[in-house]
Amino acid sequence: MRIVTVGLGLRAVSVLERLQAHMPEAEVVAYVDPTPYQKTTHKNHEALKAYDTLEDMLANEEADLLFVGSPNHLHLDHIRTGLNAGIRIFAEKPVVISMDETMELAQLLSKHGADQVLVGLVLRYAQHARDLRAAQAAGLIGEVVSIEANEHIAPYHGAFFMRDWRRYTKYSGGFMLEKCCHDLDIYNMVTGSRPIRVASFGGRKSFIPDNAPARDVDTQVYHQKESIWEATQDPFLSDGDIVDHQTAILEYESGASMAFHTNMNVPDEQRRFCVMGTKGMAEGDYVRGYLKVTQAHSRNTVVDEDYTKSIDRPGAHYGADDMMCQDLCAYLRGELKSLPVSVVDALEAGVAALALDQARMSKQVVDLTSYWEKFDSFNLRGGTAATNTAEAV
């Protein structure tokens, strides 16, 4: 397995390391990145061949997989180039950064095949999500009625967003898309459907000049996570246009509804969910590491998982990075028929995030009915939605 990569930053090197751990025969042979500051952390970095353009690299290397780890706004061009070259692609999330790009990629996938693009939408691979899906499949929750969920990140991480290139919507697609597309995908999975109407409110209240620490205060916490490209130093004087908090309400095609809240200045982090159904409820937290399922009629606890004791895997995202790479390797070897998440799932989660920002900025409810009709005209699922695939459990 010969891999080439466009983008050689922290995330790319981290995922490639886990891929190679599960597939020793995989070899990263070349890259395109004008500032590959993470190159030397890659285990065979001396042997990596550098190219100026993706086109040159694909024309001159015999490769089996293209890893797209470039900044978000470049993804569509890089995926398009890879598809036209006939190479299988692994793309980091979010796949694209706008509604128009979503439709353009949908058209490309209808031509080349959606199975040509694998995605790094990692949260479905976490044990929490697997066990939640299994509880649903066992009928412990029943029909999903409503969901309450959040993603609250610590100040060091929030400051990173305000210092990094991700602070610009033109590069990242916005905070909801960049950071919360994982979560929105999980709740598409849970409801077995997509948002049909959304509303949202938010802005920036924490990372503003009035809240900057006094000069004699230790501000190291705001610089724990390094930024390289397009970086700025002070998160409180950031020139970015992203928000630092957002509250959203979503109505799904299934009839379920959700209230979702995100904030990037929360000292005691959470990534919590409470899924309430006709037969029971599932409550859990990715950060705090638990899942509890309770029956409605008896109030008995039928699932009680403590992942802080049961999960011991290297990598980020609560062990999900390693689990994702293990599954990807099995899939690429032909040992696994399907993956828990598809590029179509990723695009649909992205549309939800983009619609929420549209609603926030317009101060109106956004109805996605006509958008989904156009999106579905490309027939990307072909009757094999990853959400409903047995292997996804």
Short mmCIF file of C-alpha atoms in Angstrom, two decimals, residues 8-256:
data_model
loop_
_atom_site.label_atom_id
_atom_site.label_comp_id
_atom_site.label_asym_id
_atom_site.label_seq_id
_atom_site.Cartn_x
_atom_site.Cartn_y
_atom_site.Cartn_z
CA LEU A 8 1.63 17.12 6.19
CA GLY A 9 0.51 18.85 9.36
CA LEU A 10 -0.18 17.52 12.82
CA ARG A 11 -3.45 15.78 11.97
CA ALA A 12 -2.12 14.11 8.83
CA VAL A 13 0.99 12.77 10.55
CA SER A 14 -1.06 11.53 13.50
CA VAL A 15 -3.56 9.60 11.38
CA LEU A 16 -0.88 8.22 9.04
CA GLU A 17 1.05 6.96 12.06
CA ARG A 18 -2.00 5.03 13.30
CA LEU A 19 -2.69 3.68 9.80
CA GLN A 20 0.82 2.33 9.52
CA ALA A 21 0.58 0.81 12.99
CA HIS A 22 -2.31 -1.36 11.77
CA MET A 23 -0.92 -1.84 8.25
CA PRO A 24 2.87 -2.30 8.43
CA GLU A 25 2.96 -2.84 4.69
CA ALA A 26 1.68 0.70 4.13
CA GLU A 27 4.35 3.19 3.06
CA VAL A 28 4.03 6.97 2.79
CA VAL A 29 6.18 7.83 -0.21
CA ALA A 30 5.57 11.47 -1.18
CA TYR A 31 3.87 14.69 -0.17
CA VAL A 32 2.81 18.15 -1.28
CA ASP A 33 3.02 20.84 1.39
CA PRO A 34 4.83 24.19 1.14
CA THR A 35 5.38 24.25 4.93
CA PRO A 36 5.54 20.63 6.16
CA TYR A 37 6.37 21.52 9.75
CA GLN A 38 5.38 18.05 11.01
CA LYS A 39 7.44 16.19 8.45
CA THR A 40 10.30 15.28 10.78
CA THR A 41 7.93 13.57 13.21
CA HIS A 42 6.98 11.02 10.55
CA LYS A 43 8.90 7.77 11.02
CA ASN A 44 10.44 7.61 7.50
CA HIS A 45 10.57 11.33 6.80
CA GLU A 46 14.03 11.12 5.22
CA ALA A 47 12.63 9.00 2.40
CA LEU A 48 9.62 11.19 1.65
CA LYS A 49 9.74 12.83 -1.76
CA ALA A 50 8.48 16.42 -2.00
CA TYR A 51 6.42 17.75 -4.91
CA ASP A 52 5.28 21.27 -5.70
CA THR A 53 1.84 20.28 -6.99
CA LEU A 54 -0.61 17.46 -6.47
CA GLU A 55 -0.84 16.93 -10.22
CA ASP A 56 2.91 16.33 -10.48
CA MET A 57 2.89 13.94 -7.54
CA LEU A 58 0.04 11.83 -8.91
CA ALA A 59 1.62 11.78 -12.36
CA ASN A 60 5.00 10.61 -11.08
CA GLU A 61 4.17 8.28 -8.20
CA GLU A 62 2.63 4.81 -8.28
CA ALA A 63 0.22 5.21 -5.37
CA ASP A 64 -2.80 3.37 -3.97
CA LEU A 65 -4.20 6.05 -1.67
CA LEU A 66 -4.22 9.84 -1.61
CA PHE A 67 -4.46 11.36 1.87
CA VAL A 68 -6.09 14.81 1.77
CA GLY A 69 -4.96 16.64 4.90
CA SER A 70 -4.78 20.16 3.49
CA PRO A 71 -6.68 23.15 4.94
CA ASN A 72 -10.42 22.77 4.47
CA HIS A 73 -10.85 25.31 1.68
CA LEU A 74 -8.48 23.31 -0.55
CA HIS A 75 -10.21 19.95 -0.10
CA LEU A 76 -12.55 20.14 -3.08
CA ASP A 77 -9.77 20.93 -5.56
CA HIS A 78 -7.58 18.18 -4.15
CA ILE A 79 -10.39 15.61 -4.10
CA ARG A 80 -11.38 16.54 -7.64
CA THR A 81 -7.80 16.09 -8.82
CA GLY A 82 -7.58 12.72 -7.11
CA LEU A 83 -10.88 11.51 -8.53
CA ASN A 84 -9.88 12.53 -12.03
CA ALA A 85 -6.60 10.66 -11.57
CA GLY A 86 -8.48 7.51 -10.60
CA ILE A 87 -6.92 7.09 -7.14
CA ARG A 88 -8.78 6.20 -3.96
CA ILE A 89 -8.89 9.08 -1.47
CA PHE A 90 -8.98 9.50 2.28
CA ALA A 91 -10.15 13.04 3.10
CA GLU A 92 -10.08 14.70 6.47
CA LYS A 93 -13.21 16.41 7.73
CA PRO A 94 -14.96 18.63 6.89
CA VAL A 95 -14.94 17.40 3.32
CA VAL A 96 -15.95 20.77 1.81
CA ILE A 97 -16.79 24.22 3.21
CA SER A 98 -19.93 25.48 1.46
CA MET A 99 -23.32 24.45 0.13
CA ASP A 100 -22.14 25.03 -3.44
CA GLU A 101 -19.03 22.89 -2.90
CA THR A 102 -21.21 20.16 -1.40
CA MET A 103 -23.32 20.03 -4.54
CA GLU A 104 -20.25 20.10 -6.79
CA LEU A 105 -18.69 17.19 -4.93
CA ALA A 106 -21.98 15.29 -5.01
CA GLN A 107 -21.94 15.62 -8.79
CA LEU A 108 -18.33 14.39 -8.93
CA LEU A 109 -19.15 11.42 -6.71
CA SER A 110 -22.11 10.49 -8.89
CA LYS A 111 -19.65 10.22 -11.76
CA HIS A 112 -16.69 8.54 -10.03
CA GLY A 113 -18.46 6.60 -7.26
CA ALA A 114 -18.94 7.57 -3.63
CA ASP A 115 -16.82 4.62 -2.50
CA GLN A 116 -13.76 6.30 -4.01
CA VAL A 117 -13.62 8.74 -1.08
CA LEU A 118 -13.14 7.63 2.53
CA VAL A 119 -13.49 10.21 5.29
CA GLY A 120 -11.96 11.04 8.65
CA LEU A 121 -15.24 11.75 10.41
CA VAL A 122 -13.94 9.93 13.43
CA LEU A 123 -16.63 10.08 16.13
CA ARG A 124 -18.71 7.21 14.70
CA TYR A 125 -15.70 4.95 15.32
CA ALA A 126 -15.62 5.69 19.07
CA GLN A 127 -16.77 2.89 21.35
CA HIS A 128 -19.42 5.25 22.75
CA ALA A 129 -21.04 5.56 19.30
CA ARG A 130 -20.74 1.84 18.57
CA ASP A 131 -22.45 0.93 21.82
CA LEU A 132 -25.12 3.59 21.32
CA ARG A 133 -25.88 2.20 17.87
CA ALA A 134 -25.98 -1.34 19.28
CA ALA A 135 -28.44 -0.24 21.98
CA GLN A 136 -30.66 1.23 19.28
CA ALA A 137 -30.42 -1.92 17.17
CA ALA A 138 -31.43 -3.98 20.22
CA GLY A 139 -34.58 -1.86 20.60
CA LEU A 140 -33.59 -0.45 23.98
CA ILE A 141 -34.36 3.17 23.04
CA GLY A 142 -37.24 2.78 20.61
CA GLU A 143 -38.11 5.55 18.20
CA VAL A 144 -35.97 8.61 18.87
CA VAL A 145 -38.15 11.51 20.00
CA SER A 146 -35.73 14.22 21.11
CA ILE A 147 -32.04 14.83 21.78
CA GLU A 148 -30.10 17.20 23.97
CA ALA A 149 -26.38 17.44 23.19
CA ASN A 150 -23.34 19.66 23.46
CA GLU A 151 -19.68 20.06 22.62
CA HIS A 152 -17.89 22.22 25.14
CA ILE A 153 -14.15 22.68 24.64
CA ALA A 154 -11.54 24.02 27.04
CA PRO A 155 -10.01 27.52 26.82
CA TYR A 156 -6.67 26.20 25.52
CA HIS A 157 -8.47 24.63 22.56
CA GLY A 158 -10.75 27.60 22.02
CA ALA A 159 -7.71 29.88 21.97
CA PHE A 160 -6.17 27.66 19.32
CA PHE A 161 -9.18 28.24 17.06
CA MET A 162 -8.87 31.98 17.59
CA ARG A 163 -5.14 31.92 16.74
CA ASP A 164 -5.16 29.36 13.93
CA TRP A 165 -6.15 29.62 10.26
CA ARG A 166 -9.44 28.06 11.34
CA ARG A 167 -10.47 31.46 12.72
CA TYR A 168 -11.32 32.51 9.16
CA THR A 169 -14.56 31.13 7.75
CA LYS A 170 -13.07 31.43 4.25
CA TYR A 171 -10.56 28.73 5.20
CA SER A 172 -12.44 26.58 7.71
CA GLY A 173 -16.09 26.96 6.75
CA GLY A 174 -16.91 28.19 10.24
CA PHE A 175 -16.61 26.83 13.77
CA MET A 176 -19.80 24.76 13.68
CA LEU A 177 -18.59 22.99 10.54
CA GLU A 178 -14.93 22.63 11.55
CA LYS A 179 -15.48 21.43 15.10
CA CYS A 180 -19.02 20.08 15.41
CA CYS A 181 -19.53 18.19 12.12
CA HIS A 182 -18.58 15.01 14.04
CA ASP A 183 -21.42 15.59 16.50
CA LEU A 184 -23.99 16.50 13.87
CA ASP A 185 -23.12 13.32 12.02
CA ILE A 186 -23.68 11.24 15.16
CA TYR A 187 -27.19 12.65 15.57
CA ASN A 188 -27.99 12.07 11.91
CA MET A 189 -26.98 8.46 12.65
CA VAL A 190 -29.08 8.32 15.82
CA THR A 191 -32.23 9.65 14.13
CA GLY A 192 -31.59 7.72 10.92
CA SER A 193 -32.37 10.92 9.03
CA ARG A 194 -31.21 14.46 8.26
CA PRO A 195 -32.19 17.90 9.57
CA ILE A 196 -35.06 19.36 7.63
CA ARG A 197 -35.44 22.69 9.47
CA VAL A 198 -32.89 24.47 11.66
CA ALA A 199 -32.47 27.65 13.67
CA SER A 200 -29.42 28.96 15.51
CA PHE A 201 -28.10 31.77 17.70
CA GLY A 202 -24.58 32.67 18.73
CA GLY A 203 -21.63 35.01 18.47
CA ARG A 204 -18.40 35.89 20.24
CA LYS A 205 -18.41 36.91 23.89
CA SER A 206 -15.42 35.16 25.48
CA PHE A 207 -12.50 35.76 23.13
CA ILE A 208 -12.79 39.54 22.87
CA PRO A 209 -10.44 42.37 23.96
CA ASP A 210 -12.46 43.14 27.11
CA ASN A 211 -11.72 39.65 28.44
CA ALA A 212 -7.96 39.65 27.77
CA PRO A 213 -5.97 38.61 30.85
CA ALA A 214 -4.04 41.24 32.79
CA ARG A 215 -0.40 41.64 31.79
CA ASP A 216 0.92 39.94 34.93
CA VAL A 217 -1.25 36.81 34.42
CA ASP A 218 0.29 33.61 33.08
CA THR A 219 -1.32 33.13 29.65
CA GLN A 220 0.44 29.88 28.74
CA VAL A 221 -2.87 28.04 28.77
CA TYR A 222 -3.88 29.94 25.63
CA HIS A 223 -0.80 28.73 23.74
CA GLN A 224 -0.69 25.03 24.59
CA LYS A 225 -1.85 24.02 21.11
CA GLU A 226 0.54 25.33 18.48
CA SER A 227 -0.59 27.04 15.30
CA ILE A 228 1.69 27.50 12.29
CA TRP A 229 0.04 28.63 9.06
CA GLU A 230 -1.73 32.02 9.10
CA ALA A 231 -1.23 32.15 12.87
CA THR A 232 -1.83 35.08 15.17
CA GLN A 233 -0.61 35.33 18.76
CA ASP A 234 -3.38 36.80 20.89
CA PRO A 235 -6.73 34.94 20.86
CA PHE A 236 -8.46 37.90 22.50
CA LEU A 237 -7.37 40.29 19.75
CA SER A 238 -8.06 37.80 16.97
CA ASP A 239 -9.12 39.14 13.59
CA GLY A 240 -11.07 35.96 12.89
CA ASP A 241 -14.77 35.90 12.03
CA ILE A 242 -15.82 32.65 13.74
CA VAL A 243 -18.05 32.50 16.82
CA ASP A 244 -17.05 31.17 20.23
CA HIS A 245 -20.50 29.96 21.27
CA GLN A 246 -23.60 28.77 19.42
CA THR A 247 -26.97 27.30 20.33
CA ALA A 248 -28.96 25.38 17.72
CA ILE A 249 -32.29 23.65 17.35
CA LEU A 250 -32.89 21.07 14.65
CA GLU A 251 -35.94 19.20 13.36
CA TYR A 252 -35.19 15.95 11.54
CA GLU A 253 -36.88 14.18 8.67
CA SER A 254 -37.87 11.44 11.14
CA GLY A 255 -39.80 13.94 13.27
CA ALA A 256 -37.20 13.94 16.06
#
